[in-house]
Amino acid sequence: MNSGISVTKIRSFGAIYVAEARISAMLKWKSVIAIVAIGNPLFYLIAIGIGVGVLVNENSGTSGTGGVEYITFIAPALLASAAITAALDEAMFPVMEGFKWRKLFYAMNSTPITGPQIALGVFIAALARVAFTVICYWAVLIAFGVMSVEQSWDVIPVTIFAAGAFAAIIIGITAKVKNDDYFMTVLNRLIIMPMFLFSGTFFPLDSMPIYLQPIGWISPLWHSTELGRYFSYGYPLSATMLTVHFAFLLALLIGGFALANKTFTIRLTK
Amino acid sequence: MSEPLISARGLTKRYGDFTAVDAIDFDVAKGESFGLLGPNGAGKSTTMRIIAATSQRTSGTITILGRDPEEHGPQIRAHLGVVPQQDNLDTELTVTENLFIYGRYFGLSKKFIRTKIEELLEFAQLEEKRDVKVDALSGGMKRRLTIARALVSEPDILMLDEPTTGLDPQARHILWDRLFRLKELGVTLVITTHFMDEAEQLCDRLVVMDKGKIMAEGSPLELIKAYSTKEVLEVRFGSDRNKEIAPTLRAMCSRIEELPDRILMYVEDGEALLEEILNKKLHPTTSLVRRSSLEDVFLRLTGRTLIE
Ligand SMILES: Nc1ncnc2c1ncn2[C@@H]1O[C@H](COP(=O)(O)OP(=O)(O)OP(=O)(O)O)[C@@H](O)[C@H]1O
Ligand SMILES: [Mg+2]
């Protein structure tokens, strides 16, 4: 064995090495990632600022959005969706690739790296991509005067936290997947799509019929959106609801890791 | 003898009701080159994964470097270089990036890995492909890269699961030569193969596996001595006549094997036996005298050929 190998050091930094590898794979796509991170908010701002927003405000004033401009109402929600989309990209595909498509996790696991370290490394890399996306998005919103720096900076950590929680649960769930076509279809059509439509992104959740609202309640995107509104423009939230939103996301994070650690270990030692 | 590096007793692996490895015992000494020889599905790869501390045994005991892989997986893996049967390189990264990232998993310094990469590129004869994406390499090049990758941590034990499958004859011989050199440096090799020439070339000692069990153990020479004769006479009479003539041939030597296309006759002196056959005017369409090989050992032990 090479004398430079220290198992103690690997025990502490293993996840970082995995994240390093993930990030260097991501950097192969750096221009795409950057264009999406900047282009996505630009398109939405133009479409909503010039089009939809004017229409909404002209027709119903600001009453439907709790007294703020439509763009102010929707901006934190769009930020949250962008963060969650980035989290999904960097959580689901690497795990499918790692276990199934290219079996990269088996290669990692033939070194001193363990299953839980691989899961954590994938998570850290996903968080890096989310942070990049959120910061770019936020900067565009600031540049267009949609939010103010002093009032909205804390949206950044909150939105990253929420997307991180989502990434954790996706890593855990994807690790359990054996049949991928089926999983991708179900996840996209039955979970991701409804999540984007029923999370109070484009209109307040409570303006929907009550029987549709539970979709929002279990959607990480809704919790992230509510928190984003609260932190970006002082949208009213009770202390109870604030706690509920954070607690829900924290539960996803912890549950996601518990599931991921167990599933990664089992799958890698079969 | 010093403590064996790897020691297994009653090692068993079951997948559901199916027993892939069935209560096997073996020891591997330091610096030895140890082989697992057997046909498809014998349980070679399963055994390799258990040694590599990446698959959990169902029962029995195993120690690698004196440790139980169930409790000390990372410590054991720090000493191993693993070449899996199927390459699992990151095909979207380049040759050097693959080596680099793998080295990082061992916590090696970037500086050390960069120097090591040069040595490994030379070893694998991939200098010209250093910045090429793995996707664009030939099968044999990928194989060589996987082997190079396993060496980045300077392992004490190199685990090679069918290292030369997919390599052309020249690349195989070069690889054998490289593996010899590693062995001289004191690296312990554990190799699976279903090529008997490879087993004969590379292994100091080997076990013949079939259906999860060890059928025999020894050096290639010992095995041939114990389970075969010095020479083998292969004769063909055409598929119709083979069956008809077999009883006559059976009476002429200690053991024969009837294969679908030819008959193998086990003797000490093949030429003499062939003369005898010709004298009897049996006229085989083709005949060949050769030395016994591990293939014959396998045939004797299992009644089947190694490669169908
Ligand atoms: N994950 C698994 N689940 C169920 N059965 C398995 C699994 N892995 C291996 N097996 C079975 O265990 C047996 C031994 O497989 P193994 O891969 O060890 O054979 P092998 O000797 O390496 O064969 P080959 O020469 O084809 O590589 C096979 O019958 C195989 O189907
Ligand atoms: Mg195998």
Coordinates of C-alpha atoms and ligand atoms in Angstrom, one line a residue:
Chain A
M1 CA 0.0 0.0 0.0
N2 CA 1.2 3.5 -0.7
S3 CA 2.4 5.1 2.5
G4 CA 0.4 8.2 1.7
I5 CA -2.9 6.4 2.3
S6 CA -4.6 7.1 5.6
V7 CA -7.9 5.4 6.2
T8 CA -8.7 7.9 9.0
K9 CA -8.3 10.7 6.6
I10 CA -10.5 9.0 4.0
R11 CA -13.1 8.4 6.7
S12 CA -13.3 12.1 7.2
F13 CA -13.0 13.3 3.7
G14 CA -14.4 10.5 1.6
A15 CA -17.6 12.4 0.7
I16 CA -15.5 15.4 -0.4
Y17 CA -13.6 13.2 -2.8
V18 CA -16.8 11.9 -4.2
A19 CA -18.2 15.5 -4.5
E20 CA -15.0 16.5 -6.2
A21 CA -15.5 13.8 -8.9
R22 CA -19.2 14.7 -9.3
I23 CA -18.3 18.4 -9.7
S24 CA -15.6 17.7 -12.2
A25 CA -18.2 15.7 -14.2
M26 CA -20.6 18.6 -13.9
L27 CA -17.9 21.1 -15.1
K28 CA -17.9 19.3 -18.5
W29 CA -21.4 20.9 -18.9
K30 CA -20.4 24.2 -17.3
S31 CA -21.6 26.4 -20.2
V32 CA -25.0 24.6 -20.3
I33 CA -25.4 24.9 -16.6
A34 CA -24.5 28.6 -16.7
I35 CA -26.8 29.4 -19.6
V36 CA -29.7 27.6 -17.9
A37 CA -28.9 29.4 -14.5
I38 CA -29.0 32.9 -16.1
G39 CA -31.3 32.3 -19.1
N40 CA -34.1 30.7 -17.1
P41 CA -34.8 33.8 -14.9
L42 CA -34.3 36.1 -17.8
F43 CA -37.0 34.4 -19.8
Y44 CA -39.4 34.2 -17.0
L45 CA -38.9 37.9 -16.1
I46 CA -39.5 39.0 -19.6
A47 CA -42.5 36.8 -20.1
I48 CA -44.1 37.6 -16.8
G49 CA -42.9 41.2 -16.4
I50 CA -44.1 42.2 -19.8
G51 CA -46.9 39.7 -20.4
V52 CA -48.6 37.7 -17.8
G53 CA -47.9 40.0 -14.9
V54 CA -49.5 43.0 -16.7
L55 CA -52.5 40.9 -17.6
V56 CA -53.0 39.6 -14.0
N57 CA -52.5 43.1 -12.4
E58 CA -54.8 44.8 -15.0
N59 CA -57.6 42.3 -14.5
S60 CA -57.5 41.7 -10.8
G61 CA -55.2 44.4 -9.4
T62 CA -53.0 43.0 -6.6
S63 CA -55.8 41.6 -4.6
G64 CA -55.2 38.0 -5.7
T65 CA -51.6 38.2 -4.7
G66 CA -52.0 39.7 -1.2
G67 CA -51.4 43.2 -2.2
V68 CA -48.1 42.9 -4.1
E69 CA -47.2 43.1 -7.7
Y70 CA -47.6 39.7 -9.5
I71 CA -43.9 39.6 -10.3
T72 CA -43.0 40.1 -6.6
F73 CA -45.4 37.3 -5.7
I74 CA -44.1 34.9 -8.3
A75 CA -40.3 35.6 -8.1
P76 CA -39.5 33.6 -5.0
A77 CA -41.6 30.7 -6.3
L78 CA -39.7 30.7 -9.6
L79 CA -36.5 30.8 -7.7
A80 CA -37.6 27.8 -5.6
S81 CA -38.6 25.9 -8.8
A82 CA -35.3 26.6 -10.4
A83 CA -33.5 25.4 -7.3
I84 CA -35.6 22.2 -7.1
T85 CA -35.1 21.5 -10.8
A86 CA -31.3 21.7 -10.4
A87 CA -31.5 19.5 -7.3
L88 CA -33.5 16.9 -9.2
D89 CA -30.9 16.9 -12.1
E90 CA -28.0 16.4 -9.8
A91 CA -29.7 13.9 -7.5
M92 CA -31.6 11.6 -9.8
F93 CA -29.2 11.2 -12.8
P94 CA -26.0 10.6 -10.8
V95 CA -27.7 7.9 -8.7
M96 CA -29.2 6.1 -11.7
E97 CA -25.8 6.4 -13.4
G98 CA -23.9 5.2 -10.3
F99 CA -26.0 2.1 -9.7
K100 CA -27.3 1.2 -13.0
W101 CA -26.3 2.9 -16.2
R102 CA -22.5 3.1 -15.8
K103 CA -22.0 1.5 -12.4
L104 CA -19.7 4.2 -11.2
F105 CA -20.6 3.7 -7.6
Y106 CA -19.3 0.2 -7.7
A107 CA -15.9 1.6 -8.8
M108 CA -15.9 4.2 -6.0
N109 CA -16.8 1.5 -3.5
S110 CA -13.9 -0.7 -4.6
T111 CA -11.7 1.9 -2.9
P112 CA -12.0 2.7 0.9
I113 CA -15.0 4.9 0.1
T114 CA -18.3 3.7 1.6
G115 CA -21.9 3.8 0.5
P116 CA -23.0 6.6 2.8
Q117 CA -19.9 8.6 1.8
I118 CA -21.0 8.2 -1.9
A119 CA -24.5 9.4 -1.0
L120 CA -23.2 12.4 0.9
G121 CA -20.8 13.3 -1.9
V122 CA -23.6 13.2 -4.5
F123 CA -25.6 15.4 -2.1
I124 CA -22.8 17.9 -1.6
A125 CA -22.2 18.2 -5.4
A126 CA -26.0 18.7 -5.9
L127 CA -26.0 21.4 -3.3
A128 CA -23.1 23.1 -5.1
R129 CA -25.1 23.2 -8.3
V130 CA -28.2 24.4 -6.4
A131 CA -26.3 27.2 -4.8
F132 CA -24.9 28.3 -8.1
T133 CA -28.3 28.3 -9.7
V134 CA -29.9 30.1 -6.7
I135 CA -27.3 32.8 -6.6
C136 CA -27.5 33.4 -10.4
Y137 CA -31.2 33.6 -10.3
W138 CA -31.3 35.9 -7.3
A139 CA -28.7 38.2 -8.9
V140 CA -30.9 38.5 -12.0
L141 CA -33.9 39.3 -9.8
I142 CA -31.9 41.9 -8.0
A143 CA -30.6 43.4 -11.3
F144 CA -34.1 43.8 -12.5
G145 CA -35.2 45.4 -9.2
V146 CA -37.7 42.6 -8.4
M147 CA -36.2 42.1 -5.0
S148 CA -34.0 44.2 -2.8
V149 CA -30.7 43.0 -1.5
E150 CA -31.2 43.9 2.1
Q151 CA -34.7 42.5 2.3
S152 CA -34.2 39.3 0.3
W153 CA -30.6 38.0 0.9
D154 CA -31.9 35.4 3.4
V155 CA -34.0 33.8 0.6
I156 CA -30.7 32.3 -0.7
P157 CA -29.9 30.0 2.2
V158 CA -33.5 29.1 2.7
T159 CA -34.1 28.2 -0.9
I160 CA -30.8 26.2 -1.0
F161 CA -31.9 24.4 2.2
A162 CA -35.2 23.5 0.7
A163 CA -33.7 22.2 -2.6
G164 CA -31.1 20.3 -0.5
A165 CA -33.9 18.5 1.4
F166 CA -35.5 17.6 -1.9
A167 CA -32.2 16.4 -3.3
A168 CA -31.7 14.1 -0.2
I169 CA -35.0 12.4 -0.5
I170 CA -34.5 12.0 -4.3
I171 CA -31.1 10.4 -3.7
G172 CA -32.7 8.0 -1.2
I173 CA -35.6 7.1 -3.4
T174 CA -33.6 6.8 -6.7
A175 CA -31.2 4.4 -4.9
K176 CA -34.0 2.0 -4.5
V177 CA -34.9 2.0 -8.2
K178 CA -34.2 -1.2 -10.2
N179 CA -36.3 -0.6 -13.3
D180 CA -35.5 2.9 -14.6
D181 CA -37.8 3.6 -17.5
Y182 CA -40.8 2.9 -15.4
F183 CA -39.5 5.0 -12.5
M184 CA -38.6 8.0 -14.7
T185 CA -42.0 8.1 -16.3
V186 CA -43.9 7.8 -13.1
L187 CA -41.7 10.3 -11.3
N188 CA -41.9 12.9 -14.1
R189 CA -45.6 12.6 -15.0
L190 CA -47.1 11.8 -11.7
I191 CA -44.9 13.6 -9.2
I192 CA -42.7 16.3 -10.7
M193 CA -45.3 17.8 -13.1
P194 CA -48.1 18.1 -10.5
M195 CA -45.7 19.4 -8.0
F196 CA -44.9 22.4 -10.3
L197 CA -48.5 23.0 -11.0
F198 CA -50.0 22.6 -7.6
S199 CA -47.5 24.3 -5.3
G200 CA -48.9 27.8 -5.3
T201 CA -46.3 28.9 -7.8
F202 CA -48.5 30.9 -10.1
F203 CA -51.4 31.6 -7.8
P204 CA -51.9 31.2 -4.1
L205 CA -52.5 27.6 -3.0
D206 CA -55.5 28.5 -1.0
S207 CA -57.2 29.9 -4.1
M208 CA -57.4 26.3 -5.4
P209 CA -60.3 23.9 -4.4
I210 CA -59.6 22.4 -1.0
Y211 CA -59.4 18.9 -2.4
L212 CA -56.4 19.9 -4.5
Q213 CA -54.6 21.7 -1.8
P214 CA -53.1 18.5 -0.1
I215 CA -50.9 18.1 -3.2
G216 CA -49.3 21.4 -2.2
W217 CA -49.0 20.4 1.4
I218 CA -46.8 17.4 0.7
S219 CA -44.8 19.3 -2.0
P220 CA -41.4 20.5 -1.0
L221 CA -41.8 23.2 -3.6
W222 CA -44.8 24.7 -1.9
H223 CA -43.0 24.8 1.5
S224 CA -39.9 26.3 -0.2
T225 CA -42.1 28.9 -2.0
E226 CA -44.0 30.0 1.1
L227 CA -40.7 30.4 2.9
G228 CA -39.2 32.3 -0.1
R229 CA -42.2 34.7 -0.1
Y230 CA -41.9 35.3 3.6
F231 CA -38.2 36.1 3.4
S232 CA -38.2 38.1 0.2
Y233 CA -41.1 40.5 0.7
G234 CA -42.6 39.9 4.1
Y235 CA -45.5 37.7 3.0
P236 CA -47.4 37.0 6.2
L237 CA -46.7 33.6 7.8
S238 CA -47.6 32.6 11.3
A239 CA -44.9 31.3 13.6
T240 CA -46.7 27.9 13.4
M241 CA -46.6 27.8 9.6
L242 CA -43.0 28.9 9.6
T243 CA -42.2 26.0 11.9
V244 CA -44.2 23.6 9.8
H245 CA -42.4 24.6 6.6
F246 CA -39.0 24.2 8.2
A247 CA -39.9 21.0 10.0
F248 CA -41.3 19.4 6.8
L249 CA -38.2 20.2 4.9
L250 CA -35.9 19.0 7.7
A251 CA -37.9 15.8 7.9
L252 CA -37.3 15.2 4.2
L253 CA -33.6 15.9 4.6
I254 CA -33.2 13.5 7.5
G255 CA -35.5 10.9 6.0
G256 CA -33.7 11.2 2.7
F257 CA -30.3 10.5 4.3
A258 CA -31.6 7.7 6.4
L259 CA -33.0 6.0 3.3
A260 CA -29.9 6.8 1.2
N261 CA -27.4 5.5 3.8
K262 CA -29.3 2.2 4.2
T263 CA -30.0 1.6 0.5
F264 CA -26.5 2.5 -0.7
T265 CA -25.0 0.2 1.8
I266 CA -27.3 -2.7 0.9
R267 CA -27.0 -2.2 -2.8
L268 CA -23.2 -2.0 -2.7
T269 CA -22.7 -5.1 -0.6
K270 CA -25.1 -7.5 -2.3
Chain B
M1 CA 4.9 -20.3 6.9
S2 CA 3.8 -16.8 7.8
E3 CA 0.2 -15.9 8.3
P4 CA -1.7 -16.1 5.1
L5 CA -2.8 -12.8 3.5
I6 CA -6.2 -14.2 2.7
S7 CA -7.8 -17.1 4.5
A8 CA -11.3 -18.5 3.9
R9 CA -13.1 -21.3 5.7
G10 CA -16.5 -22.6 4.8
L11 CA -17.1 -19.4 2.8
T12 CA -20.6 -19.4 1.4
K13 CA -22.7 -16.9 -0.6
R14 CA -26.3 -17.4 -1.3
Y15 CA -28.6 -15.4 -3.5
G16 CA -32.1 -16.4 -2.3
D17 CA -32.2 -20.2 -2.6
F18 CA -29.3 -20.2 -5.0
T19 CA -25.9 -21.0 -3.6
A20 CA -23.3 -19.2 -5.7
V21 CA -20.3 -20.1 -3.5
D22 CA -20.6 -23.3 -1.5
A23 CA -18.5 -23.6 1.6
I24 CA -15.0 -23.1 0.1
D25 CA -11.7 -23.1 1.9
F26 CA -8.5 -21.5 0.7
D27 CA -5.5 -19.6 1.7
V28 CA -3.4 -17.1 -0.2
A29 CA 0.2 -16.4 1.0
K30 CA 2.0 -13.1 0.7
G31 CA 3.6 -12.6 -2.7
E32 CA 1.8 -15.5 -4.2
S33 CA -0.1 -15.5 -7.4
F34 CA -3.3 -17.3 -6.8
G35 CA -5.9 -18.3 -9.4
L36 CA -9.5 -19.2 -9.5
L37 CA -10.2 -21.3 -12.6
G38 CA -13.6 -22.3 -13.7
P39 CA -16.4 -22.1 -16.2
N40 CA -19.2 -19.5 -16.4
G41 CA -21.2 -19.3 -13.3
A42 CA -18.7 -21.2 -11.1
G43 CA -18.7 -18.5 -8.5
K44 CA -15.4 -16.9 -9.3
S45 CA -16.6 -13.3 -9.5
T46 CA -18.7 -13.7 -6.4
T47 CA -15.6 -15.0 -4.5
M48 CA -13.6 -12.1 -5.8
R49 CA -16.2 -9.5 -4.6
I50 CA -16.2 -11.1 -1.1
I51 CA -12.4 -10.9 -1.0
A52 CA -12.6 -7.3 -2.2
A53 CA -14.8 -6.4 0.7
T54 CA -17.7 -5.3 -1.5
S55 CA -20.0 -8.3 -1.2
Q56 CA -21.3 -9.7 2.1
R57 CA -20.8 -13.4 2.6
T58 CA -23.8 -15.5 3.8
S59 CA -21.8 -17.7 6.1
G60 CA -18.3 -19.0 6.9
T61 CA -15.3 -16.9 7.7
I62 CA -12.8 -14.9 5.7
T63 CA -9.9 -12.7 6.7
I64 CA -8.0 -10.4 4.4
L65 CA -4.7 -9.0 5.9
G66 CA -6.0 -10.5 9.2
R67 CA -9.2 -8.5 9.1
D68 CA -12.8 -9.4 8.7
P69 CA -14.2 -7.5 5.7
E70 CA -17.6 -7.1 7.3
E71 CA -16.1 -4.9 10.0
H72 CA -13.1 -3.4 8.3
G73 CA -14.1 -2.9 4.6
P74 CA -12.4 0.5 4.1
Q75 CA -9.2 -0.6 5.8
I76 CA -9.0 -3.7 3.7
R77 CA -9.9 -1.9 0.5
A78 CA -7.1 0.6 1.1
H79 CA -4.7 -2.3 0.4
L80 CA -6.4 -3.7 -2.7
G81 CA -6.4 -2.9 -6.4
V82 CA -9.5 -4.2 -8.0
V83 CA -10.0 -5.0 -11.7
P84 CA -13.7 -6.0 -12.0
Q85 CA -14.9 -8.4 -14.7
Q86 CA -16.8 -5.5 -16.4
D87 CA -15.0 -2.2 -16.8
N88 CA -16.7 0.5 -14.8
L89 CA -14.6 3.5 -15.9
D90 CA -16.2 6.9 -16.1
T91 CA -16.7 7.0 -19.9
E92 CA -17.4 10.7 -20.0
L93 CA -14.0 11.6 -18.4
T94 CA -10.6 11.3 -20.1
V95 CA -8.0 8.6 -19.4
T96 CA -6.0 10.8 -17.0
E97 CA -9.1 12.2 -15.3
N98 CA -10.2 8.6 -14.6
L99 CA -6.9 7.8 -13.0
F100 CA -6.8 11.1 -11.1
I101 CA -10.3 10.7 -9.6
Y102 CA -9.7 7.1 -8.6
G103 CA -6.5 8.1 -6.8
R104 CA -8.4 10.8 -4.9
Y105 CA -10.7 8.1 -3.5
F106 CA -7.7 6.8 -1.7
G107 CA -7.0 10.2 -0.3
L108 CA -3.7 10.5 -2.2
S109 CA -2.3 13.9 -2.8
K110 CA -2.8 15.6 -6.1
K111 CA 0.9 15.9 -6.6
F112 CA 1.5 12.2 -6.0
I113 CA -1.3 11.1 -8.3
R114 CA 0.0 13.4 -11.2
T115 CA 3.4 11.7 -11.0
K116 CA 1.9 8.3 -10.7
I117 CA -0.3 8.9 -13.7
E118 CA 2.7 9.2 -16.0
E119 CA 4.0 5.8 -14.8
L120 CA 0.6 4.2 -15.3
L121 CA 0.1 5.6 -18.8
E122 CA 3.4 4.0 -19.8
F123 CA 2.4 0.8 -18.1
A124 CA -0.8 0.6 -19.9
Q125 CA 0.6 2.0 -23.2
L126 CA -1.9 4.8 -23.2
E127 CA 0.4 7.8 -23.4
E128 CA -1.1 8.9 -26.7
K129 CA -4.6 8.6 -25.4
R130 CA -4.1 10.5 -22.2
D131 CA -6.6 13.3 -23.0
V132 CA -9.0 11.1 -24.9
K133 CA -12.5 10.4 -23.5
V134 CA -12.8 6.8 -22.3
D135 CA -15.8 6.5 -24.6
A136 CA -13.5 6.7 -27.6
L137 CA -11.1 3.9 -26.5
S138 CA -11.1 0.4 -27.9
G139 CA -12.2 -2.5 -25.6
G140 CA -8.6 -3.6 -25.0
M141 CA -7.5 0.0 -24.2
K142 CA -10.3 0.3 -21.6
R143 CA -9.3 -3.0 -20.1
R144 CA -5.7 -1.8 -19.8
L145 CA -6.9 1.5 -18.3
T146 CA -9.0 -0.4 -15.7
I147 CA -5.9 -2.4 -14.7
A148 CA -3.8 0.8 -14.6
R149 CA -6.4 2.4 -12.4
A150 CA -6.2 -0.4 -9.9
L151 CA -2.5 0.3 -9.5
V152 CA -2.8 4.0 -8.7
S153 CA -2.8 3.2 -4.9
E154 CA 0.2 0.8 -5.2
P155 CA -1.9 -2.1 -3.7
D156 CA -0.5 -5.0 -1.8
I157 CA -3.1 -7.3 -3.3
L158 CA -4.2 -7.0 -6.9
M159 CA -7.5 -8.6 -7.7
L160 CA -7.9 -9.4 -11.4
D161 CA -11.3 -10.7 -12.6
E162 CA -10.7 -12.1 -16.1
P163 CA -8.0 -9.5 -16.8
T164 CA -7.3 -10.4 -20.4
T165 CA -10.8 -11.1 -21.7
G166 CA -11.2 -8.9 -24.8
L167 CA -7.4 -8.4 -25.3
D168 CA -5.7 -9.4 -28.4
P169 CA -2.9 -12.1 -28.1
Q170 CA -0.1 -9.5 -28.2
A171 CA -1.7 -7.3 -25.5
R172 CA -2.3 -10.4 -23.4
H173 CA 1.3 -11.4 -23.5
I174 CA 2.4 -7.8 -22.6
L175 CA 0.0 -7.8 -19.7
W176 CA 1.2 -11.1 -18.5
D177 CA 4.7 -9.7 -18.5
R178 CA 3.6 -6.6 -16.6
L179 CA 1.9 -8.8 -14.0
F180 CA 5.1 -10.8 -13.6
R181 CA 6.9 -7.6 -12.8
L182 CA 4.4 -6.6 -10.2
K183 CA 4.8 -10.0 -8.7
E184 CA 8.5 -9.6 -8.5
L185 CA 7.9 -6.4 -6.6
G186 CA 6.0 -8.4 -4.0
V187 CA 2.5 -7.7 -5.0
T188 CA 0.1 -10.6 -4.3
L189 CA -2.1 -11.4 -7.3
V190 CA -5.5 -13.0 -7.2
I191 CA -6.7 -13.9 -10.7
T192 CA -9.8 -15.5 -12.1
T193 CA -9.8 -16.8 -15.6
H194 CA -11.2 -19.5 -17.8
F195 CA -8.2 -19.5 -20.0
M196 CA -6.0 -22.4 -19.0
D197 CA -2.9 -21.0 -20.7
E198 CA -3.4 -17.8 -18.6
A199 CA -3.7 -19.9 -15.4
E200 CA -0.6 -21.9 -16.4
Q201 CA 1.4 -18.8 -17.2
L202 CA 0.4 -16.6 -14.2
C203 CA -0.6 -18.7 -11.3
D204 CA 1.7 -20.3 -8.7
R205 CA -1.2 -22.1 -7.3
L206 CA -4.9 -22.3 -8.2
V207 CA -8.2 -23.8 -7.4
V208 CA -10.5 -25.3 -9.9
M209 CA -14.1 -24.2 -9.2
D210 CA -17.3 -25.5 -10.5
K211 CA -20.9 -24.8 -9.3
G212 CA -19.7 -22.9 -6.3
K213 CA -17.4 -25.6 -5.1
I214 CA -13.6 -26.1 -5.2
M215 CA -12.9 -29.3 -7.1
A216 CA -9.1 -29.4 -6.7
E217 CA -6.2 -27.3 -5.6
G218 CA -2.5 -27.1 -6.4
S219 CA 0.1 -25.7 -8.8
P220 CA -0.7 -26.1 -12.5
L221 CA 1.9 -28.8 -12.7
E222 CA 0.7 -30.6 -9.6
L223 CA -2.8 -30.6 -10.9
I224 CA -1.8 -32.0 -14.2
K225 CA 0.2 -34.7 -12.6
A226 CA -2.6 -35.6 -10.2
Y227 CA -5.5 -35.5 -12.6
S228 CA -4.1 -36.2 -16.0
T229 CA -1.4 -38.1 -17.9
K230 CA 1.8 -36.7 -19.4
E231 CA 0.4 -36.6 -22.9
V232 CA -2.9 -36.5 -24.7
L233 CA -3.6 -38.0 -28.1
E234 CA -6.5 -36.3 -29.9
V235 CA -8.1 -38.2 -32.7
R236 CA -11.0 -37.5 -35.0
F237 CA -12.8 -40.0 -37.2
G238 CA -15.8 -37.8 -38.2
S239 CA -18.8 -37.5 -35.9
D240 CA -20.5 -40.7 -37.1
R241 CA -17.5 -43.0 -36.7
N242 CA -16.3 -41.5 -33.4
K243 CA -19.0 -43.4 -31.4
E244 CA -18.4 -46.6 -33.2
I245 CA -14.7 -46.7 -32.7
A246 CA -14.6 -45.4 -29.1
P247 CA -14.9 -48.8 -27.4
T248 CA -11.9 -50.1 -29.4
L249 CA -9.9 -47.0 -28.3
R250 CA -11.0 -47.4 -24.7
A251 CA -9.3 -50.7 -24.5
M252 CA -6.0 -49.2 -25.7
C253 CA -5.3 -46.7 -22.9
S254 CA -6.1 -46.0 -19.3
R255 CA -8.7 -43.3 -20.0
I256 CA -10.5 -41.7 -22.9
E257 CA -12.9 -38.7 -23.2
E258 CA -15.4 -38.6 -25.9
L259 CA -16.1 -35.0 -27.0
P260 CA -18.7 -34.2 -29.7
D261 CA -16.0 -33.6 -32.3
R262 CA -13.0 -35.6 -31.1
I263 CA -11.8 -38.3 -28.8
L264 CA -9.1 -37.6 -26.2
M265 CA -6.8 -40.5 -25.2
Y266 CA -4.7 -40.1 -22.0
V267 CA -1.3 -41.8 -22.1
E268 CA 2.3 -41.3 -21.2
D269 CA 3.5 -41.6 -24.7
G270 CA 1.2 -40.2 -27.4
E271 CA 3.3 -41.0 -30.4
A272 CA 3.5 -44.7 -29.5
L273 CA -0.2 -44.9 -29.1
L274 CA -0.8 -43.2 -32.4
E275 CA 1.4 -45.8 -34.1
E276 CA -0.6 -48.5 -32.5
I277 CA -3.8 -47.0 -33.8
L278 CA -2.4 -46.6 -37.3
N279 CA -1.2 -50.2 -37.2
K280 CA -4.7 -51.3 -36.4
K281 CA -5.8 -49.6 -39.6
L282 CA -8.2 -47.3 -37.8
H283 CA -7.2 -44.3 -39.9
P284 CA -8.3 -41.2 -38.0
T285 CA -9.0 -38.2 -40.2
T286 CA -6.8 -36.0 -38.0
S287 CA -4.6 -36.7 -35.0
L288 CA -2.6 -34.6 -32.6
V289 CA -0.2 -35.4 -29.8
R290 CA 0.1 -32.7 -27.1
R291 CA 1.0 -32.3 -23.4
S292 CA -1.7 -32.4 -20.9
S293 CA -3.1 -29.1 -19.8
L294 CA -5.4 -27.7 -17.2
E295 CA -8.2 -28.2 -19.6
D296 CA -7.8 -31.9 -19.2
V297 CA -7.7 -31.6 -15.5
F298 CA -11.0 -29.7 -15.7
L299 CA -12.5 -32.3 -18.0
R300 CA -11.5 -35.1 -15.6
L301 CA -12.9 -33.3 -12.6
T302 CA -16.2 -32.1 -14.0
G303 CA -16.8 -34.2 -17.1
R304 CA -17.2 -31.0 -19.0
T305 CA -14.9 -28.8 -21.1
L306 CA -14.0 -25.3 -19.8
I307 CA -15.0 -23.4 -22.8
E308 CA -17.9 -24.8 -24.7
Ligands
LIG1 N1 -26.4 -10.4 -7.7 C1 -26.8 -11.7 -8.0 N2 -28.0 -12.1 -7.8 C2 -28.4 -13.4 -8.1 N3 -27.5 -14.3 -8.5 C3 -26.3 -14.0 -8.8 C4 -25.8 -12.6 -8.5 N4 -24.5 -12.6 -8.8 C5 -24.2 -13.8 -9.3 N5 -25.2 -14.6 -9.2 C6 -25.2 -16.1 -9.6 O1 -24.2 -16.7 -9.0 C7 -23.5 -17.6 -9.8 C8 -22.0 -17.4 -9.8 O2 -21.8 -16.1 -10.5 P1 -20.3 -15.5 -10.7 O3 -20.5 -14.2 -11.4 O4 -19.6 -15.6 -9.4 O5 -19.7 -16.6 -11.7 P2 -18.3 -16.6 -12.5 O6 -17.6 -17.8 -12.1 O7 -17.6 -15.3 -12.2 O8 -18.8 -16.7 -14.0 P3 -18.2 -16.0 -15.3 O9 -17.1 -16.9 -15.8 O10 -19.4 -16.1 -16.2 O11 -17.8 -14.6 -15.0 C9 -24.2 -17.5 -11.2 O12 -25.1 -18.5 -11.3 C10 -24.9 -16.2 -11.1 O13 -26.1 -16.2 -11.9
MG2 MG -17.1 -13.8 -13.4

